[in-house]
Amino acid sequence: MSELLILSVSELNTRAKLALESQFAQVAVSGEISNLVQASSGHYYFSLKDTKAQIRCAFFSGQQRKLTIGLRNGQEIIATGKISLYEPRGDYQLIISQIQDKGLGLLYQQFIELKNKLAQMGLFDENHKKPIPSFPEHLAIITSSKGAALHDIMTTIHRRFPIVKTTLFPSEVQGATAHIQLIAALKKAQADNSIDCIILARGGGSLEDLWAFNHEELAMEIANCPTPIISGIGHETDFTIADFVADYRAATPTAAAEKATPNQKDLLLHLKQWQSRLIYLMNQSLANKQKTLTWLLLRFASPDKILAQPWQRFDFANRLLKDLCMQKNTALSHRLALLQKRLDKERPSNRLNLNQQRLQHMHQQLLQSLNRHLDNKRFQLKILSQTLQTLGPQATLQRGYAIAMQNNKVLTKANDAVIGNEIQIILSQGKVISITKEIIDG
């Protein structure tokens, strides 16, 4: 027998490592995670086992950018990588490059691929979302007619906003053809122009149970629907493609109904607040109008005061016009003097005569314009004075009316008078003093 080659431990481990890495350069292994540990460096270390054996695994942080699922003990996965050997300890291990959830498998991969595709198309962008109406008149509900989701939705709507009209468009929400029925129900809801908002909902379930809401055809129908859509699919942790495309994603069917309807209790509270506000504003407006009316009556009682202001404005305008004329004449005189100096130097007799004629013409036009303006203002003032005198209290008294006053206040009602007090009756000429003996309410 030939003599055996004697190897050191390190040499043996090195040769074993090379043999393993060359024989198992790329391998996929399925099993259950156990003894999961994440180091401070971010690397994962765990064992992958089945009913008969286990293997140590290392999943380094540099490879984790491809990881689309969370890792936990007891999770069934498919790990892809290479077999190696950690020489210092002689540990045989799997160096993982990719992990896939065995329970989801192909369905989950299809979900991720479709999600990425639609995201690149911009269907998830906020500017693609339509606003949800605050006060809908007609809601469409697309769900199973037999599921608990419909009961939760209707109970919530009747509690929050019972006056809204609801129409059920029943559809299967699970199964191979469920997405076709969902698309047909959406088309029917879109055909009704009275519908303000659509609720697309079902109860919770596994990825396979919710798969009808992960079809590209349904996603495109939701994206192209002109009516706002609220999705309420599954539980809070469940996400489907329909949730991402919908205009609003609610965590549950109940939450979808709450988003679609206002709370009638809040509305009644707001109405009461607005009613109180309107009453306050009306009272304030009436009080202000009453003050304005009183002020106008006091002011209208003295036509001389009313006429005084137009006269003052007229005097001011007259002075202003005179000042403007003086300024204009001064400016023209100054300009004429400058021109005269220039003419004295150049001696252009023909241009001098022409400028003098223009100056005289401008002076005449200015005087004519001033006279016309003054005549117009005097005429307007005369008309205003005649109108005020016609509408004034004195003219009213001359037509046979009288003003009754008691305690320096004008009496407008018999009940305002006090028996035994003096009453001044103002006539067009003079006053009459009388004593109140009896009040007869007209």
Tab-separated table of C-alpha atoms in Angstrom:
chain	number	residue	atom	x	y	z
A	1	MET	CA	0.000	0.000	0.000
A	2	SER	CA	1.362	3.371	-1.013
A	3	GLU	CA	2.047	5.831	1.753
A	4	LEU	CA	-0.828	8.358	2.326
A	5	LEU	CA	-0.198	12.029	1.770
A	6	ILE	CA	-0.086	13.768	5.089
A	7	LEU	CA	-1.913	17.131	5.074
A	8	SER	CA	-2.175	19.807	7.676
A	9	VAL	CA	-5.630	20.817	8.858
A	10	SER	CA	-5.481	24.101	6.974
A	11	GLU	CA	-4.344	22.327	3.781
A	12	LEU	CA	-7.207	19.846	4.090
A	13	ASN	CA	-9.771	22.590	4.598
A	14	THR	CA	-8.390	24.577	1.654
A	15	ARG	CA	-8.600	21.547	-0.673
A	16	ALA	CA	-12.103	20.731	0.567
A	17	LYS	CA	-13.177	24.330	-0.026
A	18	LEU	CA	-11.871	24.317	-3.606
A	19	ALA	CA	-13.557	20.982	-4.308
A	20	LEU	CA	-16.900	22.137	-2.932
A	21	GLU	CA	-16.840	25.478	-4.736
A	22	SER	CA	-15.966	23.859	-8.078
A	23	GLN	CA	-18.566	21.106	-7.714
A	24	PHE	CA	-21.392	23.330	-6.373
A	25	ALA	CA	-20.708	26.727	-7.971
A	26	GLN	CA	-24.447	27.528	-8.175
A	27	VAL	CA	-27.174	25.625	-6.362
A	28	ALA	CA	-30.771	26.281	-5.212
A	29	VAL	CA	-31.785	24.792	-1.865
A	30	SER	CA	-35.220	24.783	-0.222
A	31	GLY	CA	-35.726	24.570	3.514
A	32	GLU	CA	-36.871	26.220	6.731
A	33	ILE	CA	-35.004	29.087	8.416
A	34	SER	CA	-33.845	28.520	12.007
A	35	ASN	CA	-31.400	30.210	14.390
A	36	LEU	CA	-31.685	33.470	12.433
A	37	VAL	CA	-29.188	36.170	13.525
A	38	GLN	CA	-28.392	39.542	11.953
A	39	ALA	CA	-24.962	40.897	12.835
A	40	SER	CA	-24.181	44.582	13.396
A	41	SER	CA	-22.614	44.571	9.921
A	42	GLY	CA	-26.007	43.729	8.441
A	43	HIS	CA	-25.042	40.154	7.458
A	44	TYR	CA	-27.596	37.385	8.108
A	45	TYR	CA	-26.484	34.044	9.562
A	46	PHE	CA	-28.918	31.141	9.968
A	47	SER	CA	-29.451	27.415	9.426
A	48	LEU	CA	-31.536	26.018	6.579
A	49	LYS	CA	-33.117	22.709	7.553
A	50	ASP	CA	-35.603	20.043	6.567
A	51	THR	CA	-36.828	17.001	8.511
A	52	LYS	CA	-33.527	15.119	8.086
A	53	ALA	CA	-30.661	17.593	7.897
A	54	GLN	CA	-29.506	21.198	8.079
A	55	ILE	CA	-26.826	23.451	6.579
A	56	ARG	CA	-25.286	26.687	7.814
A	57	CYS	CA	-25.996	29.741	5.642
A	58	ALA	CA	-24.503	33.219	5.258
A	59	PHE	CA	-26.354	36.042	3.483
A	60	PHE	CA	-24.075	39.064	3.240
A	61	SER	CA	-25.411	42.649	3.246
A	62	GLY	CA	-24.048	43.385	-0.234
A	63	GLN	CA	-26.452	40.818	-1.704
A	64	GLN	CA	-29.498	41.988	0.266
A	65	ARG	CA	-30.479	44.739	-2.192
A	66	LYS	CA	-32.203	41.973	-4.156
A	67	LEU	CA	-34.203	40.870	-1.083
A	68	THR	CA	-37.949	41.575	-1.488
A	69	ILE	CA	-39.229	39.760	1.629
A	70	GLY	CA	-38.560	39.838	5.371
A	71	LEU	CA	-36.750	36.909	6.995
A	72	ARG	CA	-37.996	35.108	10.105
A	73	ASN	CA	-37.521	31.794	11.869
A	74	GLY	CA	-39.777	29.048	10.554
A	75	GLN	CA	-40.058	30.652	7.115
A	76	GLU	CA	-39.892	28.327	4.083
A	77	ILE	CA	-37.527	29.750	1.463
A	78	ILE	CA	-35.604	28.857	-1.680
A	79	ALA	CA	-31.975	29.997	-1.292
A	80	THR	CA	-29.718	30.319	-4.325
A	81	GLY	CA	-25.928	30.466	-3.923
A	82	LYS	CA	-22.695	28.468	-3.816
A	83	ILE	CA	-21.364	25.848	-1.410
A	84	SER	CA	-18.212	26.853	0.445
A	85	LEU	CA	-16.227	26.022	3.545
A	86	TYR	CA	-15.165	28.421	6.295
A	87	GLU	CA	-11.529	27.320	6.706
A	88	PRO	CA	-10.798	28.561	10.271
A	89	ARG	CA	-13.515	26.323	11.711
A	90	GLY	CA	-14.016	23.833	8.917
A	91	ASP	CA	-17.687	24.766	8.720
A	92	TYR	CA	-19.492	23.662	5.590
A	93	GLN	CA	-21.936	26.441	4.541
A	94	LEU	CA	-24.083	27.924	1.786
A	95	ILE	CA	-23.121	31.444	0.656
A	96	ILE	CA	-26.477	32.890	-0.481
A	97	SER	CA	-26.864	35.352	-3.359
A	98	GLN	CA	-30.679	35.376	-3.615
A	99	ILE	CA	-33.675	34.381	-1.452
A	100	GLN	CA	-37.240	33.689	-2.589
A	101	ASP	CA	-40.233	32.924	-0.344
A	102	LYS	CA	-41.169	29.348	-1.111
A	103	GLY	CA	-44.747	29.932	0.022
A	104	LEU	CA	-45.251	32.686	-2.563
A	105	GLY	CA	-43.021	31.507	-5.326
A	106	LEU	CA	-44.045	32.459	-8.842
A	107	LEU	CA	-47.115	34.465	-7.797
A	108	TYR	CA	-45.045	36.847	-5.714
A	109	GLN	CA	-42.512	37.295	-8.488
A	110	GLN	CA	-45.334	38.113	-10.913
A	111	PHE	CA	-46.726	40.607	-8.403
A	112	ILE	CA	-43.372	42.407	-8.066
A	113	GLU	CA	-42.814	42.480	-11.835
A	114	LEU	CA	-46.289	43.913	-12.544
A	115	LYS	CA	-45.936	46.449	-9.747
A	116	ASN	CA	-42.628	47.691	-11.165
A	117	LYS	CA	-44.059	47.836	-14.689
A	118	LEU	CA	-47.099	49.897	-13.696
A	119	ALA	CA	-44.970	52.169	-11.504
A	120	GLN	CA	-42.748	52.961	-14.498
A	121	MET	CA	-45.905	53.800	-16.487
A	122	GLY	CA	-46.784	56.397	-13.839
A	123	LEU	CA	-50.051	54.763	-12.745
A	124	PHE	CA	-49.111	55.097	-9.069
A	125	ASP	CA	-48.199	58.804	-9.268
A	126	GLU	CA	-50.170	61.243	-7.115
A	127	ASN	CA	-50.951	63.486	-10.093
A	128	HIS	CA	-52.805	60.517	-11.582
A	129	LYS	CA	-55.133	60.310	-8.561
A	130	LYS	CA	-58.626	61.818	-8.771
A	131	PRO	CA	-60.049	63.658	-5.734
A	132	ILE	CA	-62.644	61.857	-3.621
A	133	PRO	CA	-65.948	63.846	-3.439
A	134	SER	CA	-66.765	65.235	0.003
A	135	PHE	CA	-70.561	64.890	-0.312
A	136	PRO	CA	-71.431	62.030	-2.677
A	137	GLU	CA	-75.004	61.529	-3.831
A	138	HIS	CA	-74.587	58.061	-5.350
A	139	LEU	CA	-72.032	55.388	-4.379
A	140	ALA	CA	-71.237	52.228	-6.339
A	141	ILE	CA	-70.085	49.169	-4.379
A	142	ILE	CA	-68.211	46.387	-6.179
A	143	THR	CA	-67.761	43.294	-4.016
A	144	SER	CA	-69.260	39.893	-3.356
A	145	SER	CA	-72.947	39.930	-2.479
A	146	LYS	CA	-72.316	37.177	0.078
A	147	GLY	CA	-69.196	38.391	1.875
A	148	ALA	CA	-68.799	40.159	5.198
A	149	ALA	CA	-67.224	43.115	3.382
A	150	LEU	CA	-70.608	44.199	1.975
A	151	HIS	CA	-72.204	44.063	5.431
A	152	ASP	CA	-69.392	46.154	6.933
A	153	ILE	CA	-69.637	48.738	4.150
A	154	MET	CA	-73.428	49.140	4.323
A	155	THR	CA	-73.409	49.315	8.130
A	156	THR	CA	-70.807	52.072	8.039
A	157	ILE	CA	-72.638	54.054	5.328
A	158	HIS	CA	-76.000	53.869	7.140
A	159	ARG	CA	-74.335	55.036	10.348
A	160	ARG	CA	-72.415	57.948	8.821
A	161	PHE	CA	-74.431	59.213	5.838
A	162	PRO	CA	-77.731	57.325	5.376
A	163	ILE	CA	-79.115	59.723	2.737
A	164	VAL	CA	-76.585	58.669	0.085
A	165	LYS	CA	-77.845	56.336	-2.636
A	166	THR	CA	-75.924	53.049	-2.983
A	167	THR	CA	-75.879	50.554	-5.848
A	168	LEU	CA	-74.275	47.122	-5.573
A	169	PHE	CA	-72.506	45.703	-8.619
A	170	PRO	CA	-71.924	42.121	-7.409
A	171	SER	CA	-68.836	40.207	-8.500
A	172	GLU	CA	-66.808	37.221	-7.461
A	173	VAL	CA	-63.700	38.397	-5.607
A	174	GLN	CA	-61.731	35.142	-5.633
A	175	GLY	CA	-60.975	32.560	-8.284
A	176	ALA	CA	-59.545	32.230	-11.766
A	177	THR	CA	-62.248	34.351	-13.463
A	178	ALA	CA	-62.927	36.803	-10.643
A	179	HIS	CA	-60.883	39.584	-12.268
A	180	ILE	CA	-63.039	39.339	-15.413
A	181	GLN	CA	-66.194	39.831	-13.336
A	182	LEU	CA	-64.587	42.741	-11.483
A	183	ILE	CA	-63.760	44.462	-14.787
A	184	ALA	CA	-67.331	43.946	-16.023
A	185	ALA	CA	-68.731	45.412	-12.794
A	186	LEU	CA	-66.433	48.430	-13.137
A	187	LYS	CA	-67.643	49.047	-16.694
A	188	LYS	CA	-71.278	48.937	-15.536
A	189	ALA	CA	-70.567	51.405	-12.735
A	190	GLN	CA	-68.808	53.776	-15.147
A	191	ALA	CA	-71.824	53.724	-17.471
A	192	ASP	CA	-74.005	55.308	-14.752
A	193	ASN	CA	-73.195	59.031	-14.881
A	194	SER	CA	-74.981	59.671	-11.576
A	195	ILE	CA	-72.358	57.717	-9.601
A	196	ASP	CA	-69.915	59.994	-7.752
A	197	CYS	CA	-67.532	57.394	-6.326
A	198	ILE	CA	-66.827	53.640	-6.510
A	199	ILE	CA	-65.836	51.379	-3.591
A	200	LEU	CA	-63.874	48.275	-4.664
A	201	ALA	CA	-63.601	45.905	-1.699
A	202	ARG	CA	-63.292	42.418	-0.244
A	203	GLY	CA	-62.244	40.828	3.035
A	204	GLY	CA	-58.787	39.615	3.971
A	205	GLY	CA	-56.996	36.531	2.710
A	206	SER	CA	-53.739	35.082	1.461
A	207	LEU	CA	-51.878	36.254	-1.627
A	208	GLU	CA	-53.630	33.552	-3.627
A	209	ASP	CA	-57.044	34.633	-2.278
A	210	LEU	CA	-56.409	38.259	-3.273
A	211	TRP	CA	-54.851	37.444	-6.649
A	212	ALA	CA	-57.919	38.591	-8.625
A	213	PHE	CA	-56.953	42.162	-7.680
A	214	ASN	CA	-53.401	41.729	-9.056
A	215	HIS	CA	-54.267	41.401	-12.763
A	216	GLU	CA	-52.925	43.977	-15.201
A	217	GLU	CA	-56.269	44.207	-17.077
A	218	LEU	CA	-58.074	45.208	-13.866
A	219	ALA	CA	-55.330	47.707	-13.005
A	220	MET	CA	-55.663	49.415	-16.408
A	221	GLU	CA	-59.460	49.550	-16.047
A	222	ILE	CA	-59.095	51.236	-12.643
A	223	ALA	CA	-56.518	53.711	-13.971
A	224	ASN	CA	-58.713	54.696	-16.943
A	225	CYS	CA	-61.936	54.961	-14.932
A	226	PRO	CA	-63.221	58.591	-14.921
A	227	THR	CA	-64.993	58.039	-11.591
A	228	PRO	CA	-62.888	58.160	-8.370
A	229	ILE	CA	-62.223	54.690	-6.913
A	230	ILE	CA	-61.569	53.799	-3.265
A	231	SER	CA	-60.040	50.369	-2.660
A	232	GLY	CA	-60.668	48.499	0.584
A	233	ILE	CA	-59.117	45.097	-0.054
A	234	GLY	CA	-58.153	42.742	2.746
A	235	HIS	CA	-56.632	43.891	6.007
A	236	GLU	CA	-54.265	46.751	6.799
A	237	THR	CA	-51.177	44.664	5.981
A	238	ASP	CA	-52.567	43.407	2.645
A	239	PHE	CA	-51.532	45.252	-0.518
A	240	THR	CA	-52.672	44.509	-4.062
A	241	ILE	CA	-52.003	46.093	-7.454
A	242	ALA	CA	-55.543	47.511	-7.345
A	243	ASP	CA	-54.640	49.347	-4.108
A	244	PHE	CA	-51.681	51.060	-5.758
A	245	VAL	CA	-53.686	52.152	-8.832
A	246	ALA	CA	-56.845	53.250	-6.982
A	247	ASP	CA	-57.359	56.934	-6.245
A	248	TYR	CA	-57.379	56.167	-2.502
A	249	ARG	CA	-56.309	53.003	-0.683
A	250	ALA	CA	-58.229	52.234	2.526
A	251	ALA	CA	-56.920	49.620	4.947
A	252	THR	CA	-60.244	47.724	5.194
A	253	PRO	CA	-63.727	47.748	3.620
A	254	THR	CA	-65.001	49.642	6.676
A	255	ALA	CA	-62.282	52.269	6.251
A	256	ALA	CA	-63.223	52.577	2.567
A	257	ALA	CA	-66.844	53.340	3.495
A	258	GLU	CA	-65.669	55.917	6.036
A	259	LYS	CA	-63.509	57.633	3.402
A	260	ALA	CA	-66.394	57.705	0.912
A	261	THR	CA	-68.938	59.337	3.242
A	262	PRO	CA	-69.018	62.340	5.569
A	263	ASN	CA	-70.156	61.920	9.164
A	264	GLN	CA	-73.717	63.231	9.565
A	265	LYS	CA	-73.048	64.149	13.212
A	266	ASP	CA	-70.172	66.400	12.166
A	267	LEU	CA	-72.325	67.940	9.423
A	268	LEU	CA	-75.145	68.746	11.851
A	269	LEU	CA	-72.661	70.336	14.236
A	270	HIS	CA	-71.229	72.483	11.423
A	271	LEU	CA	-74.735	73.509	10.327
A	272	LYS	CA	-75.614	74.664	13.837
A	273	GLN	CA	-72.388	76.639	14.027
A	274	TRP	CA	-73.112	78.303	10.674
A	275	GLN	CA	-76.694	79.038	11.735
A	276	SER	CA	-75.471	80.834	14.853
A	277	ARG	CA	-72.903	82.693	12.788
A	278	LEU	CA	-75.509	83.819	10.226
A	279	ILE	CA	-77.905	85.028	12.931
A	280	TYR	CA	-75.089	87.020	14.526
A	281	LEU	CA	-74.077	88.570	11.193
A	282	MET	CA	-77.694	89.452	10.343
A	283	ASN	CA	-78.175	91.172	13.686
A	284	GLN	CA	-74.914	93.054	13.212
A	285	SER	CA	-75.942	94.109	9.716
A	286	LEU	CA	-79.367	95.303	10.889
A	287	ALA	CA	-77.793	97.311	13.701
A	288	ASN	CA	-75.331	98.939	11.293
A	289	LYS	CA	-78.118	99.757	8.821
A	290	GLN	CA	-80.164	101.299	11.634
A	291	LYS	CA	-77.217	103.498	12.620
A	292	THR	CA	-76.718	104.541	8.999
A	293	LEU	CA	-80.408	105.374	8.600
A	294	THR	CA	-80.419	107.479	11.772
A	295	TRP	CA	-77.330	109.333	10.611
A	296	LEU	CA	-78.856	110.005	7.195
A	297	LEU	CA	-82.082	111.306	8.735
A	298	LEU	CA	-80.168	113.702	10.970
A	299	ARG	CA	-78.034	114.854	8.089
A	300	PHE	CA	-80.972	115.206	5.681
A	301	ALA	CA	-82.770	117.420	8.186
A	302	SER	CA	-80.425	120.327	7.283
A	303	PRO	CA	-80.225	121.039	3.507
A	304	ASP	CA	-77.861	123.933	4.176
A	305	LYS	CA	-75.250	121.486	5.455
A	306	ILE	CA	-75.687	119.342	2.364
A	307	LEU	CA	-75.367	122.359	0.065
A	308	ALA	CA	-72.364	123.666	1.937
A	309	GLN	CA	-70.126	120.807	0.845
A	310	PRO	CA	-70.776	121.190	-2.935
A	311	TRP	CA	-70.180	124.944	-2.605
A	312	GLN	CA	-66.936	124.273	-0.806
A	313	ARG	CA	-65.915	121.801	-3.486
A	314	PHE	CA	-66.880	124.331	-6.142
A	315	ASP	CA	-64.804	127.067	-4.494
A	316	PHE	CA	-61.890	124.677	-4.196
A	317	ALA	CA	-62.202	123.689	-7.855
A	318	ASN	CA	-62.502	127.339	-8.879
A	319	ARG	CA	-59.344	128.244	-6.978
A	320	LEU	CA	-57.586	125.219	-8.392
A	321	LEU	CA	-58.516	126.191	-11.948
A	322	LYS	CA	-57.340	129.742	-11.398
A	323	ASP	CA	-54.067	128.495	-9.963
A	324	LEU	CA	-53.645	126.167	-12.913
A	325	CYS	CA	-54.318	129.029	-15.308
A	326	MET	CA	-51.799	131.203	-13.524
A	327	GLN	CA	-49.252	128.416	-13.585
A	328	LYS	CA	-49.957	127.808	-17.250
A	329	ASN	CA	-49.669	131.512	-18.067
A	330	THR	CA	-46.467	131.758	-16.051
A	331	ALA	CA	-45.041	128.740	-17.826
A	332	LEU	CA	-46.088	130.109	-21.200
A	333	SER	CA	-44.638	133.496	-20.386
A	334	HIS	CA	-41.407	131.902	-19.329
A	335	ARG	CA	-41.309	129.830	-22.471
A	336	LEU	CA	-42.130	132.893	-24.549
A	337	ALA	CA	-39.259	134.764	-22.965
A	338	LEU	CA	-36.897	131.944	-23.805
A	339	LEU	CA	-38.147	131.866	-27.368
A	340	GLN	CA	-37.812	135.622	-27.567
A	341	LYS	CA	-34.182	135.368	-26.583
A	342	ARG	CA	-33.580	132.728	-29.208
A	343	LEU	CA	-35.406	134.822	-31.796
A	344	ASP	CA	-33.398	137.888	-30.871
A	345	LYS	CA	-30.305	135.939	-31.703
A	346	GLU	CA	-31.533	134.372	-34.933
A	347	ARG	CA	-33.971	137.124	-36.098
A	348	PRO	CA	-36.476	134.769	-37.796
A	349	SER	CA	-39.369	137.210	-38.149
A	350	ASN	CA	-41.671	134.727	-39.875
A	351	ARG	CA	-41.291	132.079	-37.155
A	352	LEU	CA	-41.831	134.720	-34.483
A	353	ASN	CA	-45.143	135.793	-35.958
A	354	LEU	CA	-46.261	132.185	-36.269
A	355	ASN	CA	-45.413	131.392	-32.662
A	356	GLN	CA	-47.205	134.528	-31.455
A	357	GLN	CA	-50.329	133.483	-33.333
A	358	ARG	CA	-50.183	129.989	-31.853
A	359	LEU	CA	-49.725	131.416	-28.394
A	360	GLN	CA	-52.735	133.688	-28.724
A	361	HIS	CA	-54.832	130.797	-30.049
A	362	MET	CA	-53.832	128.544	-27.146
A	363	HIS	CA	-54.625	131.343	-24.682
A	364	GLN	CA	-58.089	131.820	-26.163
A	365	GLN	CA	-58.775	128.074	-26.105
A	366	LEU	CA	-57.710	127.863	-22.481
A	367	LEU	CA	-59.997	130.741	-21.459
A	368	GLN	CA	-62.909	129.265	-23.415
A	369	SER	CA	-62.368	125.852	-21.835
A	370	LEU	CA	-62.215	127.406	-18.378
A	371	ASN	CA	-65.433	129.373	-18.921
A	372	ARG	CA	-67.261	126.303	-20.242
A	373	HIS	CA	-66.123	124.249	-17.241
A	374	LEU	CA	-67.210	126.943	-14.780
A	375	ASP	CA	-70.593	127.321	-16.488
A	376	ASN	CA	-71.118	123.566	-16.348
A	377	LYS	CA	-70.255	123.417	-12.631
A	378	ARG	CA	-72.584	126.355	-11.863
A	379	PHE	CA	-75.432	124.627	-13.729
A	380	GLN	CA	-74.874	121.321	-11.896
A	381	LEU	CA	-74.802	123.144	-8.576
A	382	LYS	CA	-78.058	124.909	-9.375
A	383	ILE	CA	-79.781	121.605	-10.270
A	384	LEU	CA	-78.461	119.971	-7.078
A	385	SER	CA	-79.677	122.883	-4.935
A	386	GLN	CA	-83.148	122.790	-6.498
A	387	THR	CA	-83.359	119.014	-5.980
A	388	LEU	CA	-82.335	119.205	-2.341
A	389	GLN	CA	-84.802	122.032	-1.656
A	390	THR	CA	-87.604	119.995	-3.260
A	391	LEU	CA	-86.812	116.914	-1.155
A	392	GLY	CA	-86.056	118.778	2.076
A	393	PRO	CA	-88.221	118.809	5.174
A	394	GLN	CA	-89.304	122.444	4.574
A	395	ALA	CA	-90.912	121.534	1.272
A	396	THR	CA	-92.652	118.593	2.946
A	397	LEU	CA	-94.005	120.906	5.680
A	398	GLN	CA	-95.328	123.336	3.060
A	399	ARG	CA	-97.459	120.517	1.641
A	400	GLY	CA	-99.409	120.314	4.908
A	401	TYR	CA	-97.280	117.884	6.901
A	402	ALA	CA	-95.945	118.550	10.387
A	403	ILE	CA	-93.157	117.174	12.618
A	404	ALA	CA	-94.052	116.202	16.189
A	405	MET	CA	-91.214	116.243	18.724
A	406	GLN	CA	-91.112	115.446	22.414
A	407	ASN	CA	-88.001	115.731	24.566
A	408	ASN	CA	-86.046	116.781	21.441
A	409	LYS	CA	-86.862	113.471	19.719
A	410	VAL	CA	-88.974	113.054	16.584
A	411	LEU	CA	-92.159	111.051	17.255
A	412	THR	CA	-92.869	108.383	14.627
A	413	LYS	CA	-95.388	106.334	16.677
A	414	ALA	CA	-98.172	107.410	19.057
A	415	ASN	CA	-96.840	105.046	21.714
A	416	ASP	CA	-93.546	106.987	21.774
A	417	ALA	CA	-95.364	110.019	23.341
A	418	VAL	CA	-95.675	110.445	27.130
A	419	ILE	CA	-99.015	111.654	28.585
A	420	GLY	CA	-98.666	114.983	30.306
A	421	ASN	CA	-95.480	116.038	28.479
A	422	GLU	CA	-95.240	118.870	26.016
A	423	ILE	CA	-95.207	118.173	22.296
A	424	GLN	CA	-93.709	120.610	19.796
A	425	ILE	CA	-95.499	120.541	16.454
A	426	ILE	CA	-93.296	122.108	13.780
A	427	LEU	CA	-95.226	123.600	10.829
A	428	SER	CA	-93.976	125.212	7.651
A	429	GLN	CA	-94.223	128.526	9.504
A	430	GLY	CA	-93.803	128.459	13.272
A	431	LYS	CA	-94.375	125.898	16.015
A	432	VAL	CA	-97.330	124.788	18.160
A	433	ILE	CA	-96.801	123.674	21.768
A	434	SER	CA	-99.365	121.179	23.104
A	435	ILE	CA	-99.803	118.824	26.061
A	436	THR	CA	-100.347	115.068	25.555
A	437	LYS	CA	-103.685	114.086	27.115
A	438	GLU	CA	-104.522	110.805	25.446
A	439	ILE	CA	-102.669	108.280	23.237
A	440	ILE	CA	-104.601	106.397	20.576
A	441	ASP	CA	-102.515	103.670	18.912
A	442	GLY	CA	-103.284	103.605	15.196
